[in-house]
CSV table of C-alpha atoms in Angstrom, one decimal:
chain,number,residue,atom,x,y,z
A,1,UNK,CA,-68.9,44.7,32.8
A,2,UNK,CA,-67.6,47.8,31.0
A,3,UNK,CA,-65.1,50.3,32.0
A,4,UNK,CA,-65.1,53.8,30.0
A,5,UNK,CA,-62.1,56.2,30.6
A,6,UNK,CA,-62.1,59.6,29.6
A,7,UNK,CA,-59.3,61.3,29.2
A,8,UNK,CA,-58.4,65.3,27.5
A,9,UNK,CA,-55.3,66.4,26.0
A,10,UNK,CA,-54.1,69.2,24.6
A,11,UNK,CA,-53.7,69.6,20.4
A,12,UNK,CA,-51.6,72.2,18.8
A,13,UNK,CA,-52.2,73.5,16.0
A,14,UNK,CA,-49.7,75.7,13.9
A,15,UNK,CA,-50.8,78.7,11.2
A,16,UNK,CA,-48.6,81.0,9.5
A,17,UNK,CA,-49.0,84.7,9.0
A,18,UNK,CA,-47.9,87.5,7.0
A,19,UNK,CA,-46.9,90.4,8.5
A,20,UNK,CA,-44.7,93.3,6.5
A,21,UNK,CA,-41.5,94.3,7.5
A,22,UNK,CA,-40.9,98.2,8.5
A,23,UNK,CA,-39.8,100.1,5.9
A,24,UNK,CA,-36.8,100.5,7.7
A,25,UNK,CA,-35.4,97.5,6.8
A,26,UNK,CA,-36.3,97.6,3.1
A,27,UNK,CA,-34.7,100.8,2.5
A,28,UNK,CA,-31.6,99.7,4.7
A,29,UNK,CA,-31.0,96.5,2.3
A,30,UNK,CA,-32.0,98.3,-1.1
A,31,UNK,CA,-29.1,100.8,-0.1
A,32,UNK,CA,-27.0,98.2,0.3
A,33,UNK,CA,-27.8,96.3,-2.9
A,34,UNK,CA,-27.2,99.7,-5.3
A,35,UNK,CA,-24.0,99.9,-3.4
A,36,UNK,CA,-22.9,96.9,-5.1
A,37,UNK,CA,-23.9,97.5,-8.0
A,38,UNK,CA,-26.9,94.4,-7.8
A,39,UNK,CA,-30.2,96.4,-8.0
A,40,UNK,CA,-31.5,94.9,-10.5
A,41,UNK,CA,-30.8,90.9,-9.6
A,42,UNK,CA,-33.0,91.1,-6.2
A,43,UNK,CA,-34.7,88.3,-5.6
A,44,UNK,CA,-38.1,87.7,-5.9
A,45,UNK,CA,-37.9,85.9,-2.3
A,46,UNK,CA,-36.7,89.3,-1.0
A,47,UNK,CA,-39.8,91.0,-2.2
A,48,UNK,CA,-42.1,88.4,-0.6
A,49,UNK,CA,-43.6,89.1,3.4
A,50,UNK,CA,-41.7,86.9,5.6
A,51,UNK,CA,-44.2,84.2,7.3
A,52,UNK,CA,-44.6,83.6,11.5
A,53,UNK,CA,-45.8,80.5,13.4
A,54,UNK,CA,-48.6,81.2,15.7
A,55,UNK,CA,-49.6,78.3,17.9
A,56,UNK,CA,-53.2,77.8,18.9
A,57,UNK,CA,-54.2,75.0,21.6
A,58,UNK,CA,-57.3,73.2,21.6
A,59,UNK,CA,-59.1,70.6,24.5
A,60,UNK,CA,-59.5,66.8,22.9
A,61,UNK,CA,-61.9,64.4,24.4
A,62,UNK,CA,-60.3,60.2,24.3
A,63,UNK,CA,-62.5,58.2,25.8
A,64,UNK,CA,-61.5,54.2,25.5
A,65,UNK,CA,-64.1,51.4,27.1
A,66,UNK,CA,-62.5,47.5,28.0
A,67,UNK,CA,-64.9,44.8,28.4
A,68,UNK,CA,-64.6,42.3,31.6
A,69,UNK,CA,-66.3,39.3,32.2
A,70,UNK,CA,-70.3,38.3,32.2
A,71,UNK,CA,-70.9,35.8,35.4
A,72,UNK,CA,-71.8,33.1,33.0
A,73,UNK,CA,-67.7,33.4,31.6
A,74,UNK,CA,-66.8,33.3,34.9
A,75,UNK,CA,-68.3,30.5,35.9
A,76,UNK,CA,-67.2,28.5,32.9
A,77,UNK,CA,-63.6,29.6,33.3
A,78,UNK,CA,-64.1,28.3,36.8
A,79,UNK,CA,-65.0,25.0,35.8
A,80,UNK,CA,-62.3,24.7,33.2
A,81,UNK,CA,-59.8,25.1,35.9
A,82,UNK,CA,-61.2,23.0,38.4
A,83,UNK,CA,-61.1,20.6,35.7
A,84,UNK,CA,-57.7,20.4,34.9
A,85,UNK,CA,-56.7,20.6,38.4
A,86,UNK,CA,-59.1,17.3,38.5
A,87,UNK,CA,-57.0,15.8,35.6
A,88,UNK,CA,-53.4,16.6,37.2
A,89,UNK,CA,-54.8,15.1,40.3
A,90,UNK,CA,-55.6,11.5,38.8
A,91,UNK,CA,-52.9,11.5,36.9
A,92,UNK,CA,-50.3,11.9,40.1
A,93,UNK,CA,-52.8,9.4,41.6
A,94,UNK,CA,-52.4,6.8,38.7
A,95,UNK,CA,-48.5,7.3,38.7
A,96,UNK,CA,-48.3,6.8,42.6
A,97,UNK,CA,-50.2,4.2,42.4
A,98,UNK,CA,-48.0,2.3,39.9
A,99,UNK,CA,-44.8,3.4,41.5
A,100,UNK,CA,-46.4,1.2,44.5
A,101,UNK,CA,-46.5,-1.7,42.7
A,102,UNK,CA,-42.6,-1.2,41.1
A,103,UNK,CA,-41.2,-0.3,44.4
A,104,UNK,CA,-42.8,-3.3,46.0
A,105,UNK,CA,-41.7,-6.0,43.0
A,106,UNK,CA,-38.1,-4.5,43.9
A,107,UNK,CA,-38.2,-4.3,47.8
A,108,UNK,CA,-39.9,-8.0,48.3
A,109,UNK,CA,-37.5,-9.4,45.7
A,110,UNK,CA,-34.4,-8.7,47.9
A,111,UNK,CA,-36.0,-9.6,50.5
A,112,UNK,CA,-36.8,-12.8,49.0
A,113,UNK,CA,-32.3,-13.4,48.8
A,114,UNK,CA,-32.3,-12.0,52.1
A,115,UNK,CA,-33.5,-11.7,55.8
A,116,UNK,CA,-37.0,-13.7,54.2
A,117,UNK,CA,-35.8,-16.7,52.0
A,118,UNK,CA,-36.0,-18.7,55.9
A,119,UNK,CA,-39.6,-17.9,56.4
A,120,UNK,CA,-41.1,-19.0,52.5
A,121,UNK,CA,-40.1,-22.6,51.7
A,122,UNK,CA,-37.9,-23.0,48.4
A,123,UNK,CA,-40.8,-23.8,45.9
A,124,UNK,CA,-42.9,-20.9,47.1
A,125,UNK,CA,-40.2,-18.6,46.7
A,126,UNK,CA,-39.7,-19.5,43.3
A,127,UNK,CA,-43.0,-19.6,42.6
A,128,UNK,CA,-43.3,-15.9,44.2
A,129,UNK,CA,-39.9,-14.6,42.4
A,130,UNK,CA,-41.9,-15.5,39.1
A,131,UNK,CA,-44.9,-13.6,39.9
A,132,UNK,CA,-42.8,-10.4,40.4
A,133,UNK,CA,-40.5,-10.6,37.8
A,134,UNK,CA,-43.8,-11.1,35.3
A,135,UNK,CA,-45.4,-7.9,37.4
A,136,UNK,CA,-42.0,-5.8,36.6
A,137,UNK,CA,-42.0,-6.8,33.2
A,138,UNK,CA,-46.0,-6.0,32.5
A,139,UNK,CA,-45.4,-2.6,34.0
A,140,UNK,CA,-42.9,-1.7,31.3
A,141,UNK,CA,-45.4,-3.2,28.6
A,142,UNK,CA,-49.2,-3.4,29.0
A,143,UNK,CA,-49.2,-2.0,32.3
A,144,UNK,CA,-47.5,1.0,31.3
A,145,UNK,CA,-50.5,3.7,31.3
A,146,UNK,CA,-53.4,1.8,33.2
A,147,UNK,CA,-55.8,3.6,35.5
A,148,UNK,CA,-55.2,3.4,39.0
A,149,UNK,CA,-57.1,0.7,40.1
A,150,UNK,CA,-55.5,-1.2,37.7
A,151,UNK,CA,-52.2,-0.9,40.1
A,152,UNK,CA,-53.9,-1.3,43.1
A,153,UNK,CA,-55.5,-4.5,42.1
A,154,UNK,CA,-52.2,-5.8,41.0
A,155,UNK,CA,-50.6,-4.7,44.2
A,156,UNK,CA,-52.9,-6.6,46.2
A,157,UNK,CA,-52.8,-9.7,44.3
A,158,UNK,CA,-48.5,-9.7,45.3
A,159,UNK,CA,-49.2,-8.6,48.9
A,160,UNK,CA,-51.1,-11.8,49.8
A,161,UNK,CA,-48.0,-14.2,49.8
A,162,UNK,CA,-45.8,-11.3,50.4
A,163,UNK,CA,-47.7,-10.1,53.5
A,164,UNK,CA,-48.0,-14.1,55.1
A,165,UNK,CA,-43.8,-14.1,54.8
A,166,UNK,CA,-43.3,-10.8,56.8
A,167,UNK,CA,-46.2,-12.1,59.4
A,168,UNK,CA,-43.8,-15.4,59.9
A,169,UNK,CA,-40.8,-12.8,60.6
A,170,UNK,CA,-42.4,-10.4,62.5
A,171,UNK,CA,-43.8,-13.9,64.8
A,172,UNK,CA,-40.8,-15.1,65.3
A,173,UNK,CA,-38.8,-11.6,66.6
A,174,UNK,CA,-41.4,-11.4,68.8
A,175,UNK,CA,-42.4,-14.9,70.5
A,176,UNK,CA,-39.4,-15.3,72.3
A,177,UNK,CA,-39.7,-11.9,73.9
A,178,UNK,CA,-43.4,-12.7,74.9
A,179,UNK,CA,-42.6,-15.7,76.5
A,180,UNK,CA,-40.4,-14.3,78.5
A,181,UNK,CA,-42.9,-11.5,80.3
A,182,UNK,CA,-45.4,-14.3,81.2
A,183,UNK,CA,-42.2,-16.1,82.5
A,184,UNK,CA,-41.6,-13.3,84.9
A,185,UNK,CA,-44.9,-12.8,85.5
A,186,UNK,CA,-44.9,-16.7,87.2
A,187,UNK,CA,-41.0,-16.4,88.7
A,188,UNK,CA,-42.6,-13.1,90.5
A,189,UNK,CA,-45.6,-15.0,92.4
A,190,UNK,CA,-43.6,-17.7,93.2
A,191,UNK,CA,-41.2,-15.6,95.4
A,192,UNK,CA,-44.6,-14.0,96.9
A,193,UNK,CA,-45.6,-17.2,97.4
A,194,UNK,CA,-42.0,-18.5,99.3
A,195,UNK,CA,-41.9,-15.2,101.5
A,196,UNK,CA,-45.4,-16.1,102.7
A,197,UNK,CA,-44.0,-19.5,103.4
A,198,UNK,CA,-41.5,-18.3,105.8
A,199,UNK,CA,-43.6,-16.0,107.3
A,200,UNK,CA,-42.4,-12.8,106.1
A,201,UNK,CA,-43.6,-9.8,107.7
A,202,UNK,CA,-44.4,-8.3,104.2
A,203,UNK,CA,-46.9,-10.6,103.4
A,204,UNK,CA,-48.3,-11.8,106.8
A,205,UNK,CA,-51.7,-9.7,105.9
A,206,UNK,CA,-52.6,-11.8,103.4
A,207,UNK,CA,-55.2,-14.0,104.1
A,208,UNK,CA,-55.8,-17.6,103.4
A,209,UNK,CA,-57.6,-17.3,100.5
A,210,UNK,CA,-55.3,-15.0,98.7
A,211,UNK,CA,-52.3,-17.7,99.4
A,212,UNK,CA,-54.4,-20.5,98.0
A,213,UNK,CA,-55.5,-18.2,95.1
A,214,UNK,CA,-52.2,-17.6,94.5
A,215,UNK,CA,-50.8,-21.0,94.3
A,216,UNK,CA,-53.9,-22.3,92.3
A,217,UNK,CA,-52.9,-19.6,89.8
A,218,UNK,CA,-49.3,-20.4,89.6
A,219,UNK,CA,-50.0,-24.1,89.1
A,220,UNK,CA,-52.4,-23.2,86.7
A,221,UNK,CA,-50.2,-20.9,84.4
A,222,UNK,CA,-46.6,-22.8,84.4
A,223,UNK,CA,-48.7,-25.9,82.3
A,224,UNK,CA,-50.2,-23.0,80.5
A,225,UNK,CA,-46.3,-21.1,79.4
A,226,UNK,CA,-44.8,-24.7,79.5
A,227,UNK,CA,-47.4,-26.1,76.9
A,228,UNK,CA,-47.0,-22.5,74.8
A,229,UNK,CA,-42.8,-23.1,74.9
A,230,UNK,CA,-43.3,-26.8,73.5
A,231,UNK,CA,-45.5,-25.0,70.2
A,232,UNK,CA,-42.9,-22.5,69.7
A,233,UNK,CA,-39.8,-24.5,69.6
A,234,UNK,CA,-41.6,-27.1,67.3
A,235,UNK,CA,-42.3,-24.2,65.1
A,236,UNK,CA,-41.3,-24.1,61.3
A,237,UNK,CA,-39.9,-20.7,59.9
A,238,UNK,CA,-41.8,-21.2,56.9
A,239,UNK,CA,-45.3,-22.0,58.0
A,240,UNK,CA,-47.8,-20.0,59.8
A,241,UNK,CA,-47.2,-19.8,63.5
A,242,UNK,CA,-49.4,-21.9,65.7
A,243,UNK,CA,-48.8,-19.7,68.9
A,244,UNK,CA,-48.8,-15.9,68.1
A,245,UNK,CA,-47.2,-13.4,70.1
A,246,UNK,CA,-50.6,-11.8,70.8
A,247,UNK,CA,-52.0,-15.4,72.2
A,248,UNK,CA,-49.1,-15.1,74.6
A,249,UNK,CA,-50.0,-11.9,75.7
A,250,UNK,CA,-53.9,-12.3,76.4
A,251,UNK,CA,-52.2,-15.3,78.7
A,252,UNK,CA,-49.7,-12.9,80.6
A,253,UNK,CA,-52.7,-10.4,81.1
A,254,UNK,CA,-55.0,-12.9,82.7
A,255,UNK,CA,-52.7,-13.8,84.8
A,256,UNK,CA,-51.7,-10.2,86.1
A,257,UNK,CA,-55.3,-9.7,86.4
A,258,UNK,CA,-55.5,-12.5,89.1
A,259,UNK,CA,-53.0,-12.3,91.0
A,260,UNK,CA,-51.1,-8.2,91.0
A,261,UNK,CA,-54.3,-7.1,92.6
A,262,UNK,CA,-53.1,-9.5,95.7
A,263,UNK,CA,-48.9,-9.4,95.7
A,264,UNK,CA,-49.5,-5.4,95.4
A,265,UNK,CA,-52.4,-5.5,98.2
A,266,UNK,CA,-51.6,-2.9,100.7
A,267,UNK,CA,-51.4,-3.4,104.8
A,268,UNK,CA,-53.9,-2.0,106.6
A,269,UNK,CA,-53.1,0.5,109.0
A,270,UNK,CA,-52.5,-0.1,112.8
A,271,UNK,CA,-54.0,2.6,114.7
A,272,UNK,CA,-53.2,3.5,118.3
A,273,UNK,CA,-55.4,2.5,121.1
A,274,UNK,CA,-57.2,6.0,122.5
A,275,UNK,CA,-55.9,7.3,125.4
A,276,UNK,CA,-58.4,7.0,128.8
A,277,UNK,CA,-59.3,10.5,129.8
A,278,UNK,CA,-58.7,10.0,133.1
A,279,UNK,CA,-55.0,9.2,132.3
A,280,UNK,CA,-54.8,12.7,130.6
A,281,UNK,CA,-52.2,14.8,131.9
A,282,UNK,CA,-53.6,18.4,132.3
A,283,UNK,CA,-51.4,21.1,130.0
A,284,UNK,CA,-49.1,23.1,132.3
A,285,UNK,CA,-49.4,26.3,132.6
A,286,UNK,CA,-47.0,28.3,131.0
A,287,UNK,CA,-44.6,30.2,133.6
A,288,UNK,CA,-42.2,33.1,132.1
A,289,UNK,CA,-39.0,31.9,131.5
A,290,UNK,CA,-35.5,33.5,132.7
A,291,UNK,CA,-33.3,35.1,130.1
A,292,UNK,CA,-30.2,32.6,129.8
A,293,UNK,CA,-28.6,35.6,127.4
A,294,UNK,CA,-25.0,35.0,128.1
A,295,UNK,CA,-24.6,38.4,127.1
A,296,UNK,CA,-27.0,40.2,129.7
A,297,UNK,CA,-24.7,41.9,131.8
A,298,UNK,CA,-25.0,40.8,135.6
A,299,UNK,CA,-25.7,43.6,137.9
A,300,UNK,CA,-22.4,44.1,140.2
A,301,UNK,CA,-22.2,42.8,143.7
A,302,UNK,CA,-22.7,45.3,146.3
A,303,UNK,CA,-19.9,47.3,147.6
A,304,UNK,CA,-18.5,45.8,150.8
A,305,UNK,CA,-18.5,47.8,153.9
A,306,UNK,CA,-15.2,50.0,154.5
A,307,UNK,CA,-13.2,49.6,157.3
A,308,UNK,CA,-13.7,51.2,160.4
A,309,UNK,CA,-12.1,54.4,160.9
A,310,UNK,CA,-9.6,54.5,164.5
A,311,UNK,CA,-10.7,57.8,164.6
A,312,UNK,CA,-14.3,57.7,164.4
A,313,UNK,CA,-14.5,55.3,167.3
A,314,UNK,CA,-16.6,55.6,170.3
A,315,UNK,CA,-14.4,57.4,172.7
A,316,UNK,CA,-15.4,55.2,175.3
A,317,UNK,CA,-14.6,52.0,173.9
A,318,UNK,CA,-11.2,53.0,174.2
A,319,UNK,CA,-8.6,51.6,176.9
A,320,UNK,CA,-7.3,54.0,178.8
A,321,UNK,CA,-4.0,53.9,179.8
């Protein structure tokens, strides 16, 4: 790829003259010179035609041209990059990789003084405490620019006592805590199980077989969480747990599984016997109803009748005196 620029500027170019002065100004000067008395030391200079600059411009072509890149540099510079960004890559790979391994020798020693020294017994802890210290001390020596795998090997060969301690810790936290849902889980059908005893309305749909189901699965399960409490408090810190906290779980489910689907069975609804139709009372008929308004104004009473005028009277129906 080329690029070609063209470009004019302008060039000057200066050339000088001669051109003769009027005669005026000859004669003025030589008049002046025999006045004082200097005709004959006039300078040669004075004699000469004075010179003038005349400036002439002419058009001039630049052109300048700037090579770019073929496709076949491109591509190679391409490649060189992704390269290096390939190299930077494993090398932040290698380095994280062996930071791993230097923040676990650190993180599991501690531990080892502190909240795990009850779950390893004494001689594998010391054992263990060895095999970090050597790892700390081989990454500041022969481990100090392996290749990644290297690390990760190494960090996999500390993990397998290391992981086995925190898998005792993390057992124990949790055992107790298990227990105590499946012990719920038992307390919870024994009160269904009491209600239908006394004849609680709550429970008086159950049937027979969903008592006896009931109490065969309660019987069943307290052997089951009392055998599982027995393991656990015969358990040692520092082995591997013979009851696990998900063992204890897949027991709580099973049992929920048997028996919530009865304790949390809904009565069935009691409808109303139909009405005969013959005992159907026929609608009334709607009849308009009085205003009660309070504030209707009530029409007025008729006037009573006035009193008789004496002087209107039959004539006749007058005593006479």
């Amino acid at each position: 790829m080329e690029a070609v620029v063209s470009t004019q500027s302008t060039g000057k170019k200066e050339e000088k003259m001669e051109t003769e002065e009027t005669q005026e100004n000859g004669s003025d000067s030589d008049e002046k010179m025999k006045e004082n008395g200097a005709e004959e030391i006039i300078s040669e200079e004075k004699k000469k035609p004075k010179m003038k600059t005349k400036t002439i411009q002419n058009s001039l072509e630049v052109t300048s041209s700037k090579k770019g890149f073929t496709p076949k540099e491109l591509q190679e510079a391409w490649e060189r990059e992704n390269s290096m960004i390939a190299t930077d890559k494993l090398i932040k790979d290698r380095l994280n990789a062996k930071n791993a391994v230097e923040e676990y020798v650190y993180d599991m020693r501690d531990k080892m003084y502190g909240n795990l020294s009850k779950f390893i017994s004494e001689a594998d802890k010391d054992v263990y405490l060895a095999e970090l210290t050597k790892t700390e001390d081989w990454l500041y020596d022969e481990g100090e620019n392996c290749q990644k795998q290297v690390y990760i090997n190494k960090l996999a060969e500390l993990r397998k006592v290391g992981d086995k301690v925190l898998m005792r810790s993390a057992e124990s936290e949790g055992r107790q805590g298990a227990l105590n849902l499946l012990g719920s889980s038992l307390v919870q059908v024994r009160k269904v199980l009491e209600l239908v005893t006394n004849k609680d309305e709550k429970f008086d749909h159950l049937s027979e077989e969903d008592v006896k189901t009931l109490a065969e699965k309660d019987l069943e399960y307290q052997g089951v969480f009392n055998d599982l409490c027995n393991k656990v408090s015969n358990q040692k810190l520092h082995e591997d747990p013979v009851v696990t906290v998900a063992q204890i779980n897949l027991k709580r489910k099973e049992f929920d599984d048997k028996c919530q689907p009865i304790v949390n069975k809904p009565k069935p609804k009691v409808e109303p016997p139909p009405v005969p139709a013959e005992e159907k009372k026929e609608e009334p008929t709607e009849t308009p109803m009085e205003s009660t308004d309070s504030n209707t104004e009530q029409a007025p009473p008729p006037p009573a009748d006035p009193p008789a005028d004496p002087a209107s009277a039959d004539p006749s129906s007058m005593d006479l005196d």
